[in-house]
Amino acid sequence: MKTDAGNNLRNRLLGATVSLGVGAGVVAWLSPEGTGGAGPAKVVEGASASGYRSVTEAVANAPSWASTAMEMATEGTLVLLGLILVLVWWIALRRGDVRGVAGTVMIGVGTVAAYAISETVKLMVIEERPCRVVPGAAAAIAECPEVGDWSFPSNHATLAAGLAVGLALLRPRLAAVTLPLAAVAALLRVMVGVHYPHDVLAGVILAAGVVVAVLLALTPPALRLVSPLIERLGRNDSDPEGRYGRRPAAPAGRHRAGPSLQHGQPAGNLPAEPHYFRPFRADLPQTSDNGHHSGRF
C-alpha cells in the first residue's frame, strides 16, 4: 500500500516536471531573442510577422461595431472562463465534491502562477509590440499599449489557456466550451493588433504546462486539506434527508430516540439507530453524487 502511494507520488512529480520542462522549452524556442537580449526585440519579418499582417489586414475594413465587439470580447472571454470556474467550484461545494472543490482551487493557483511567470518572461525577453514595428501592417483596432508593456508572451492568452485547460482536465465535458473560448481569446489578441501569433502561442503553452504541473503535484495535498473542511460543513440545509452527512433534525416536541418511547416500548427493545451515509470518510474514495470520479484530477 505504501509502495503504491510512493509510486503514485513519484509518477505525479515526474509528470509535473515533464510538463514544466516541455512548456519552458517551447516558450524559449518561440522567444525572438531567447532571454536577456541587448534591447527590445523587433520582429519585422518571418512567419509570425507575416501572419500578423494577414490577420490584421483581414479585419482592417470591419465596421466600427465589429471592431468594438472584438475589443470587448478580448476581455469578455476571460470573464466568461472565470465565471465558469466559479460556477464549477460552487456546484462542487454544494454537492460536497471534494475533488471538484480542490481541483478548482488548484486551477486558480496554477493560472495565477502562469500569469506571474508570463510577467517575468516579458521582462526577460523584452519584445516590442507589433502595432509599433511591423511594416506594412494595417492599423491596430485596439490602442497600442505604451512602451514598456512588452509583447512576449501574451498575458491574455496565458490566463485564458490556464483556465480552459484546467477546467477541461477537471471536467472533460467542459472542454468543448472552454478550449474554443481560449482559442478565440488568443486569436482576438492578434486580430485587434496588439500581439504576434507567436506571443499568444507561447502564452497558451506556458499556461498549459504550469496548470497541468500544479494539478499533478498539488492535487493530493489539496484533497487532504479540503476533505475535513467539506466534512465539517456537513452539507446542507436544502438536503432534508441528510444525504450529505448531516442528520435530519428531530420534529419539535419529540425525543430523538423516536416514537417508541412515547408508546411505552421498553428501552431495551428500541429499534437500531438508523445509519446515515457519510460520503467523506477518510477511508473511502471521494466521488461525486453519481458515484464516479468527475474528471482526471
CSV table of N, CA and C in Angstrom, one decimal, residues 53-120:
chain,number,residue,atom,x,y,z
A,53,ARG,N,0.4,40.4,-40.2
A,53,ARG,CA,-0.1,41.3,-41.3
A,53,ARG,C,-1.4,40.7,-41.9
A,54,SER,N,-1.4,39.4,-42.2
A,54,SER,CA,-2.6,38.8,-42.8
A,54,SER,C,-3.8,38.9,-41.9
A,55,VAL,N,-3.7,38.7,-40.6
A,55,VAL,CA,-4.8,38.7,-39.8
A,55,VAL,C,-5.3,40.1,-39.6
A,56,THR,N,-4.4,41.1,-39.4
A,56,THR,CA,-4.9,42.5,-39.2
A,56,THR,C,-5.5,43.1,-40.5
A,57,GLU,N,-4.9,42.7,-41.6
A,57,GLU,CA,-5.5,43.2,-42.9
A,57,GLU,C,-6.9,42.6,-43.1
A,58,ALA,N,-7.1,41.4,-42.7
A,58,ALA,CA,-8.4,40.7,-42.9
A,58,ALA,C,-9.5,41.4,-42.1
A,59,VAL,N,-9.2,42.1,-41.0
A,59,VAL,CA,-10.2,42.7,-40.2
A,59,VAL,C,-10.1,44.2,-40.3
A,60,ALA,N,-9.2,44.8,-41.1
A,60,ALA,CA,-9.0,46.2,-41.2
A,60,ALA,C,-10.2,47.0,-41.6
A,61,ASN,N,-11.0,46.4,-42.5
A,61,ASN,CA,-12.2,47.0,-43.0
A,61,ASN,C,-13.5,46.7,-42.3
A,62,ALA,N,-13.4,46.1,-41.1
A,62,ALA,CA,-14.6,45.7,-40.4
A,62,ALA,C,-15.3,47.0,-39.9
A,63,PRO,N,-16.6,46.9,-39.9
A,63,PRO,CA,-17.4,48.1,-39.4
A,63,PRO,C,-17.0,48.4,-37.9
A,64,SER,N,-17.3,49.6,-37.6
A,64,SER,CA,-16.9,50.1,-36.2
A,64,SER,C,-17.5,49.3,-35.1
A,65,TRP,N,-18.8,48.8,-35.3
A,65,TRP,CA,-19.4,48.0,-34.3
A,65,TRP,C,-18.7,46.7,-34.1
A,66,ALA,N,-18.2,46.1,-35.2
A,66,ALA,CA,-17.4,44.8,-35.1
A,66,ALA,C,-16.1,45.0,-34.4
A,67,SER,N,-15.5,46.2,-34.7
A,67,SER,CA,-14.2,46.5,-34.0
A,67,SER,C,-14.4,46.6,-32.5
A,68,THR,N,-15.5,47.3,-32.2
A,68,THR,CA,-15.8,47.5,-30.7
A,68,THR,C,-16.1,46.1,-30.1
A,69,ALA,N,-16.8,45.3,-30.8
A,69,ALA,CA,-17.1,44.0,-30.3
A,69,ALA,C,-15.9,43.1,-30.1
A,70,MET,N,-14.9,43.2,-31.0
A,70,MET,CA,-13.7,42.4,-30.9
A,70,MET,C,-12.9,42.9,-29.7
A,71,GLU,N,-12.8,44.2,-29.5
A,71,GLU,CA,-12.1,44.7,-28.3
A,71,GLU,C,-12.8,44.3,-27.0
A,72,MET,N,-14.1,44.3,-26.9
A,72,MET,CA,-14.8,43.9,-25.7
A,72,MET,C,-14.6,42.4,-25.5
A,73,ALA,N,-14.6,41.6,-26.6
A,73,ALA,CA,-14.5,40.2,-26.5
A,73,ALA,C,-13.2,39.7,-26.0
A,74,THR,N,-12.1,40.5,-26.2
A,74,THR,CA,-10.8,40.1,-25.7
A,74,THR,C,-10.8,40.0,-24.1
A,75,GLU,N,-11.6,40.9,-23.5
A,75,GLU,CA,-11.8,40.8,-22.0
A,75,GLU,C,-12.9,39.9,-21.7
A,76,GLY,N,-14.0,39.9,-22.5
A,76,GLY,CA,-15.2,39.1,-22.2
A,76,GLY,C,-14.9,37.6,-22.1
A,77,THR,N,-14.0,37.1,-23.0
A,77,THR,CA,-13.7,35.7,-22.9
A,77,THR,C,-13.0,35.3,-21.6
A,78,LEU,N,-12.2,36.2,-21.1
A,78,LEU,CA,-11.6,35.9,-19.8
A,78,LEU,C,-12.6,35.9,-18.6
A,79,VAL,N,-13.5,36.9,-18.7
A,79,VAL,CA,-14.6,36.9,-17.7
A,79,VAL,C,-15.4,35.7,-17.7
A,80,LEU,N,-15.8,35.3,-18.9
A,80,LEU,CA,-16.6,34.1,-19.1
A,80,LEU,C,-16.0,32.8,-18.5
A,81,LEU,N,-14.7,32.7,-18.8
A,81,LEU,CA,-13.9,31.5,-18.3
A,81,LEU,C,-13.8,31.6,-16.8
A,82,GLY,N,-13.6,32.7,-16.3
A,82,GLY,CA,-13.6,32.9,-14.8
A,82,GLY,C,-14.9,32.6,-14.2
A,83,LEU,N,-16.0,33.0,-14.8
A,83,LEU,CA,-17.3,32.7,-14.2
A,83,LEU,C,-17.6,31.1,-14.3
A,84,ILE,N,-17.1,30.5,-15.3
A,84,ILE,CA,-17.3,29.0,-15.4
A,84,ILE,C,-16.5,28.4,-14.3
A,85,LEU,N,-15.3,28.8,-14.0
A,85,LEU,CA,-14.6,28.2,-12.9
A,85,LEU,C,-15.3,28.4,-11.6
A,86,VAL,N,-15.8,29.6,-11.3
A,86,VAL,CA,-16.5,29.9,-10.1
A,86,VAL,C,-17.8,29.0,-10.0
A,87,LEU,N,-18.5,28.9,-11.1
A,87,LEU,CA,-19.7,28.0,-11.1
A,87,LEU,C,-19.4,26.6,-10.8
A,88,VAL,N,-18.3,26.1,-11.4
A,88,VAL,CA,-17.9,24.7,-11.2
A,88,VAL,C,-17.5,24.5,-9.7
A,89,TRP,N,-16.8,25.5,-9.1
A,89,TRP,CA,-16.4,25.4,-7.7
A,89,TRP,C,-17.7,25.4,-6.8
A,90,TRP,N,-18.7,26.3,-7.1
A,90,TRP,CA,-19.9,26.4,-6.3
A,90,TRP,C,-20.7,25.1,-6.4
A,91,ILE,N,-20.8,24.6,-7.6
A,91,ILE,CA,-21.6,23.3,-7.7
A,91,ILE,C,-20.9,22.2,-6.9
A,92,ALA,N,-19.6,22.1,-7.0
A,92,ALA,CA,-18.8,21.1,-6.3
A,92,ALA,C,-19.0,21.3,-4.8
A,93,LEU,N,-19.0,22.6,-4.3
A,93,LEU,CA,-19.1,22.8,-2.9
A,93,LEU,C,-20.5,22.4,-2.4
A,94,ARG,N,-21.6,22.7,-3.2
A,94,ARG,CA,-22.9,22.4,-2.8
A,94,ARG,C,-23.1,20.9,-2.8
A,95,ARG,N,-22.5,20.2,-3.6
A,95,ARG,CA,-22.6,18.7,-3.7
A,95,ARG,C,-21.7,18.0,-2.7
A,96,GLY,N,-20.8,18.7,-2.1
A,96,GLY,CA,-19.8,18.1,-1.3
A,96,GLY,C,-18.8,17.3,-2.0
A,97,ASP,N,-18.5,17.7,-3.2
A,97,ASP,CA,-17.5,17.0,-4.1
A,97,ASP,C,-16.1,17.6,-3.8
A,98,VAL,N,-15.4,16.8,-3.0
A,98,VAL,CA,-14.0,17.2,-2.5
A,98,VAL,C,-13.1,17.4,-3.7
A,99,ARG,N,-13.1,16.5,-4.6
A,99,ARG,CA,-12.2,16.6,-5.8
A,99,ARG,C,-12.5,17.9,-6.6
A,100,GLY,N,-13.8,18.1,-6.8
A,100,GLY,CA,-14.2,19.3,-7.5
A,100,GLY,C,-13.7,20.6,-6.9
A,101,VAL,N,-13.9,20.7,-5.5
A,101,VAL,CA,-13.5,21.9,-4.8
A,101,VAL,C,-12.0,22.1,-4.9
A,102,ALA,N,-11.3,21.0,-4.6
A,102,ALA,CA,-9.8,21.1,-4.6
A,102,ALA,C,-9.3,21.4,-6.0
A,103,GLY,N,-9.9,20.7,-7.0
A,103,GLY,CA,-9.4,20.9,-8.3
A,103,GLY,C,-9.6,22.3,-8.8
A,104,THR,N,-10.8,22.9,-8.5
A,104,THR,CA,-11.0,24.3,-9.0
A,104,THR,C,-10.0,25.3,-8.3
A,105,VAL,N,-9.7,25.0,-7.0
A,105,VAL,CA,-8.8,25.9,-6.3
A,105,VAL,C,-7.4,25.8,-7.0
A,106,MET,N,-7.0,24.5,-7.3
A,106,MET,CA,-5.7,24.3,-7.9
A,106,MET,C,-5.6,24.9,-9.3
A,107,ILE,N,-6.7,24.9,-10.0
A,107,ILE,CA,-6.8,25.6,-11.4
A,107,ILE,C,-6.5,27.1,-11.2
A,108,GLY,N,-7.1,27.7,-10.2
A,108,GLY,CA,-6.9,29.1,-9.9
A,108,GLY,C,-5.4,29.4,-9.5
A,109,VAL,N,-4.9,28.5,-8.7
A,109,VAL,CA,-3.5,28.7,-8.3
A,109,VAL,C,-2.6,28.5,-9.5
A,110,GLY,N,-2.8,27.5,-10.3
A,110,GLY,CA,-2.0,27.3,-11.5
A,110,GLY,C,-2.0,28.5,-12.5
A,111,THR,N,-3.2,29.0,-12.7
A,111,THR,CA,-3.4,30.1,-13.6
A,111,THR,C,-2.7,31.4,-13.1
A,112,VAL,N,-2.8,31.7,-11.8
A,112,VAL,CA,-2.1,32.8,-11.2
A,112,VAL,C,-0.6,32.6,-11.3
A,113,ALA,N,-0.1,31.4,-11.1
A,113,ALA,CA,1.3,31.1,-11.2
A,113,ALA,C,1.8,31.3,-12.6
A,114,ALA,N,1.0,30.9,-13.6
A,114,ALA,CA,1.3,31.0,-15.0
A,114,ALA,C,1.4,32.5,-15.4
A,115,TYR,N,0.5,33.3,-14.9
A,115,TYR,CA,0.5,34.7,-15.2
A,115,TYR,C,1.7,35.4,-14.6
A,116,ALA,N,2.1,35.0,-13.4
A,116,ALA,CA,3.3,35.6,-12.8
A,116,ALA,C,4.5,35.2,-13.6
A,117,ILE,N,4.6,34.0,-14.0
A,117,ILE,CA,5.8,33.6,-14.9
A,117,ILE,C,5.7,34.3,-16.2
A,118,SER,N,4.6,34.5,-16.8
A,118,SER,CA,4.4,35.3,-18.0
A,118,SER,C,5.0,36.7,-17.8
A,119,GLU,N,4.6,37.4,-16.7
A,119,GLU,CA,5.1,38.7,-16.5
A,119,GLU,C,6.7,38.7,-16.4
A,120,THR,N,7.2,37.7,-15.7
A,120,THR,CA,8.7,37.6,-15.6
A,120,THR,C,9.3,37.4,-16.9
